[in-house]
Coordinates of C-alpha atoms in Angstrom, one line a residue:
X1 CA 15.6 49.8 -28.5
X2 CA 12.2 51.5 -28.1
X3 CA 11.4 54.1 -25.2
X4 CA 8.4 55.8 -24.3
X5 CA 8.8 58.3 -21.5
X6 CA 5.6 60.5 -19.7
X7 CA 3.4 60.0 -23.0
X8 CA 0.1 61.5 -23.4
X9 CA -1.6 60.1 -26.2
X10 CA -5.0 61.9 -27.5
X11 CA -7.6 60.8 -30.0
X12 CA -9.4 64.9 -30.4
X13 CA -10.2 66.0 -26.8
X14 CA -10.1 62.8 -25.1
X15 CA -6.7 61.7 -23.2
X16 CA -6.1 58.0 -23.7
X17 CA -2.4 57.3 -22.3
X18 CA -1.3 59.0 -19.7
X19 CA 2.2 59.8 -18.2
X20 CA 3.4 56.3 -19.7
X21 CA 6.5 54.8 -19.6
X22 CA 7.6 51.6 -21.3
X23 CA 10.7 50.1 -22.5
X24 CA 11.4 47.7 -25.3
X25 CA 14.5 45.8 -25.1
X26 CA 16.7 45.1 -28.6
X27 CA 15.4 41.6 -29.9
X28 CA 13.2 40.8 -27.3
X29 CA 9.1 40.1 -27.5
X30 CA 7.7 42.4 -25.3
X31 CA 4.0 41.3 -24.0
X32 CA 1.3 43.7 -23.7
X33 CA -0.8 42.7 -21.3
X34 CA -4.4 44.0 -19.4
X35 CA -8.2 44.0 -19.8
X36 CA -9.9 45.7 -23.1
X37 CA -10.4 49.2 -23.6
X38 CA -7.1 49.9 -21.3
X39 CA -4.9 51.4 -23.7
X40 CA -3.2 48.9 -25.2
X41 CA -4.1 49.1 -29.1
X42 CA -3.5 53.1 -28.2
X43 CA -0.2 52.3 -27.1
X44 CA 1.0 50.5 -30.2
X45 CA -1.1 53.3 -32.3
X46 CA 0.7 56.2 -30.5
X47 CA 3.7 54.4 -31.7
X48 CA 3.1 54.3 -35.4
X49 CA 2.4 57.8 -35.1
X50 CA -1.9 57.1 -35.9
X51 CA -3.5 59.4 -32.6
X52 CA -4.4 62.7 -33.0
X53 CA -1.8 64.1 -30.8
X54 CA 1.0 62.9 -28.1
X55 CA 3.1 64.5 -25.9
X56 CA 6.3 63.3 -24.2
X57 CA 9.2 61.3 -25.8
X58 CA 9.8 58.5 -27.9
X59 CA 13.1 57.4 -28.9
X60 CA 13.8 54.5 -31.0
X61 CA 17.3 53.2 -31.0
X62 CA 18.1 56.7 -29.5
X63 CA 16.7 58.7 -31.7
X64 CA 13.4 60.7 -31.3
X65 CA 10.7 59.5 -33.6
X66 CA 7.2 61.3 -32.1
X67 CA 6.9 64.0 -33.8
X68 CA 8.0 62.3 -37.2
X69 CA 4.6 61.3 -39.2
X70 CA 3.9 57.7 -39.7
X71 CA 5.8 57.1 -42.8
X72 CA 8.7 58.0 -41.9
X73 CA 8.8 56.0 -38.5
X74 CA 7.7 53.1 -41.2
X75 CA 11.1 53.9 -42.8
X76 CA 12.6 54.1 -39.6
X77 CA 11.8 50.2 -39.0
X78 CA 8.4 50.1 -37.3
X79 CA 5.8 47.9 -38.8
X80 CA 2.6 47.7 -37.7
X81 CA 0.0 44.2 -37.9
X82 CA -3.3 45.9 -36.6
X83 CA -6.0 44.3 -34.8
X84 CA -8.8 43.1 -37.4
X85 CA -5.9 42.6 -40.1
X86 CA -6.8 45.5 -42.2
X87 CA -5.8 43.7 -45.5
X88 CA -7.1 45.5 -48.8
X89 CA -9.9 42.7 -49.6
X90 CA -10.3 44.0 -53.5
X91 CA -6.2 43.5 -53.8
X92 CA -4.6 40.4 -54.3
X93 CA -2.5 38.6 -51.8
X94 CA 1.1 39.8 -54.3
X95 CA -0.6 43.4 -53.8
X96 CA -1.6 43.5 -50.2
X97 CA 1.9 42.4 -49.5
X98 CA 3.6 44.3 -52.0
X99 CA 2.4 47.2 -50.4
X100 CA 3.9 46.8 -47.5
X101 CA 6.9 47.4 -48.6
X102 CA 6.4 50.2 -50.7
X103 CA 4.9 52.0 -48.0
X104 CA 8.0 51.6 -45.9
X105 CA 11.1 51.8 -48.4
X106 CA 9.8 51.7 -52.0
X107 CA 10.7 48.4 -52.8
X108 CA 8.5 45.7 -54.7
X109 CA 9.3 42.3 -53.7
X110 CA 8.6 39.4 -50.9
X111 CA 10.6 38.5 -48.5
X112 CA 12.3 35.3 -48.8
X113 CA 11.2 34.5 -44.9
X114 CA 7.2 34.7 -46.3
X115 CA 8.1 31.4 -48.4
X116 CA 8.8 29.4 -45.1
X117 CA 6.3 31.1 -43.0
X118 CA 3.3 31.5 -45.3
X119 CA 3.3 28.7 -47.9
X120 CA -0.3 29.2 -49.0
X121 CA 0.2 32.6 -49.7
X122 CA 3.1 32.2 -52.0
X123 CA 0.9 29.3 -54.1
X124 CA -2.1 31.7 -54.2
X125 CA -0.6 35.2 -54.8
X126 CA -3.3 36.2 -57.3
X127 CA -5.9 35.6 -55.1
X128 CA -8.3 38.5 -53.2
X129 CA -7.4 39.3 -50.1
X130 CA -11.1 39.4 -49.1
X131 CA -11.6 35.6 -49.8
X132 CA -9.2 34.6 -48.2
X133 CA -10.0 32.9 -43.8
X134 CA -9.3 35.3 -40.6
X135 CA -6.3 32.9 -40.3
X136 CA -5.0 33.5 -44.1
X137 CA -5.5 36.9 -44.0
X138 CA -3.7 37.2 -40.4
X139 CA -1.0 35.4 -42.2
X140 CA -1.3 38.1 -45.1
X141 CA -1.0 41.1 -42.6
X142 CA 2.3 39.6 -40.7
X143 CA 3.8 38.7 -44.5
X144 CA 2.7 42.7 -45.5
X145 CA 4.5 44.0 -41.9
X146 CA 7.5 41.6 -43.5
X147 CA 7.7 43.5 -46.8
X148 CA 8.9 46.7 -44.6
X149 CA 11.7 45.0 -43.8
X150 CA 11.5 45.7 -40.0
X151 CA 13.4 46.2 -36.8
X152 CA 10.4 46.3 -34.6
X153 CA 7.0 44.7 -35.3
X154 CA 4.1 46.0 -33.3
X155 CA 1.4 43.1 -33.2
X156 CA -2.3 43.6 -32.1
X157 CA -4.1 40.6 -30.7
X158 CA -2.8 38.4 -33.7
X159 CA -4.8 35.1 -32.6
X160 CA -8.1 37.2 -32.0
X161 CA -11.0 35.6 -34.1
X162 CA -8.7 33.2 -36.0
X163 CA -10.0 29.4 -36.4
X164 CA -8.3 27.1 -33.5
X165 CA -6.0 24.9 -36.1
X166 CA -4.2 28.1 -37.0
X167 CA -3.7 29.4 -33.9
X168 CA -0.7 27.1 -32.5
X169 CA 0.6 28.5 -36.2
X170 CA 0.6 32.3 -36.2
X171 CA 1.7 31.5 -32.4
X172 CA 4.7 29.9 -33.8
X173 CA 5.4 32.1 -36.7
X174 CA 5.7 35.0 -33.7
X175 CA 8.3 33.1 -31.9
X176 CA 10.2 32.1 -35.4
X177 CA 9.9 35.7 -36.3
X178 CA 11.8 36.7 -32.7
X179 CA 14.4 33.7 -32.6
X180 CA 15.2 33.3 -36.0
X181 CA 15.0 37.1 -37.5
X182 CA 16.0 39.1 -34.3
X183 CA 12.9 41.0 -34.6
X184 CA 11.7 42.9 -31.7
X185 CA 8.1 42.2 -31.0
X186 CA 5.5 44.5 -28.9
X187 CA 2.5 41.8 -28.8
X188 CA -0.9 42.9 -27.3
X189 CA -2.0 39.6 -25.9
X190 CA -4.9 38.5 -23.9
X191 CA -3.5 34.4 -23.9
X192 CA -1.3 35.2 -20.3
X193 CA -0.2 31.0 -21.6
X194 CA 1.3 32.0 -24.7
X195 CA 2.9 35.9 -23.4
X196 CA 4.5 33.6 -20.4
X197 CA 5.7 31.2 -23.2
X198 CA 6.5 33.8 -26.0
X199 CA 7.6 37.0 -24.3
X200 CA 11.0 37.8 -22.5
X201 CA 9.3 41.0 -20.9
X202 CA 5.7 42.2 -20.1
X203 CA 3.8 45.8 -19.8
X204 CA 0.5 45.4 -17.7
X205 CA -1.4 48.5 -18.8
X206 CA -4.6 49.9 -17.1
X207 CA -6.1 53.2 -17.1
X208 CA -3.6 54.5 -20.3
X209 CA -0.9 53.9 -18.0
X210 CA 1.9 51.2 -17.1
X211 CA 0.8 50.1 -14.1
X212 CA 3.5 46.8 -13.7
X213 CA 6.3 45.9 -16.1
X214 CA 9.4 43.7 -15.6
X215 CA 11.1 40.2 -16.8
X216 CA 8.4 37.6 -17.9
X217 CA 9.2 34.9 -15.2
X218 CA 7.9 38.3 -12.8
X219 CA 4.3 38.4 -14.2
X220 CA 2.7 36.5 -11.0
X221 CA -1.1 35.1 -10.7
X222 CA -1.6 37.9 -8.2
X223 CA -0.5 40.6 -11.1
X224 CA -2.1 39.1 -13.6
X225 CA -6.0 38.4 -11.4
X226 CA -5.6 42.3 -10.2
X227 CA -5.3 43.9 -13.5
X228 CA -6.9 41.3 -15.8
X229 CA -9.7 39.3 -13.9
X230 CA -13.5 40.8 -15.1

């Protein structure tokens, strides 16, 4: 569904992916995988279309997308949940989500999938966004990716920072998301446990390249202490 081939990816001067290739099979969850600072959160960036500059191809579902701007590769069914949640904290939680959607396709409304996911949300809509827990909001940035109505959702370290009783349910939510909805799912992930038990196929990424890639049951100890021991 998604292919990156021989991509450069530049914030100003500095090169931070380079020559790499990754592939993102059609209703899969694809794990992201290696130490900080690698290129990971580039990766997913370079796919939305939010670096400076790229170079080299990327095609979803066959057609090339990286020279289109962001919103259009929005409209084209790419949805972004970024790392630190990025909700709008002065908004409500109707607005933050309602936004999502109108930034993608111009419609206004929730998606029915929210209601089962995210039952807080729907009983607190005119609530600020910035009141809300890490975990709420987390929920609040997945339910705003929702309102684009997506084929692929590219998710940043969603349990980073959240409060433990809430992590078992954004993990679920991820999986219910794949199984249930189809979606394809790129997930940055530094929880090897839950990539092994969410993902069907992993990227290990080091040095703004792909350095391993393959079917999940491949992803070895030895891979995994090489390119993500400290």
């Amino acid at each position: 569904m998604l292919v990156l081939r021989n991509v450069n990816s530049f914030y100003g001067r500095s090169q931070a992916l380079h020559d790499l290739n990754f592939d993102a099979p059609e209703g899969q969850i694809v794990a992201i995988l290696g130490r900080n600072g690698v290129g990971k959160t580039t990766l997913l960036r370079t796919i939305i279309g939010l670096t400076d500059r790229t170079e080299g191809r990327i095609d979803l579902s066959g057609v090339e997308i990286g020279s289109m701007p962001t919103f259009a590769r929005a409209r084209a069914g790419i949805a972004y949940v970024p790392q630190g949640r990025m909700i709008i904290p002065d908004f409500s939680i109707r607005e933050n989500i309602l936004m999502g959607g109108f930034a993608a396709s111009g419609q206004r409304r929730i998606p029915e999938i929210v209601a089962e996911l995210f039952p807080y949300l729907m009983e607190n809509l005119e609530r600020p966004g910035g009141v809300l827990s890490g975990g709420q909001q987390q929920q609040l940035a997945i339910a705003r990716a929702l309102a684009c109505d997506p084929k692929i959702l590219l998710m940043d370290e969603p349990t980073e920072g959240i409060q433990p009783n809430i992590v078992h349910q954004i993990e679920d939510c991820i999986i219910r998301l794949n199984t249930e909805l189809g979606l394809t799912i790129l997930l940055v992930e530094q929880n090897v446990d839950f990539a092994k038990r969410a993902a069907s196929t992993f990227a290990m990424i080091e040095n703004g390249t792909t350095v391993s890639a393959g079917k999940i049951e491949d992803l070895t100890d030895e891979i995994v202490s090489r390119h993500m021991a400290i």
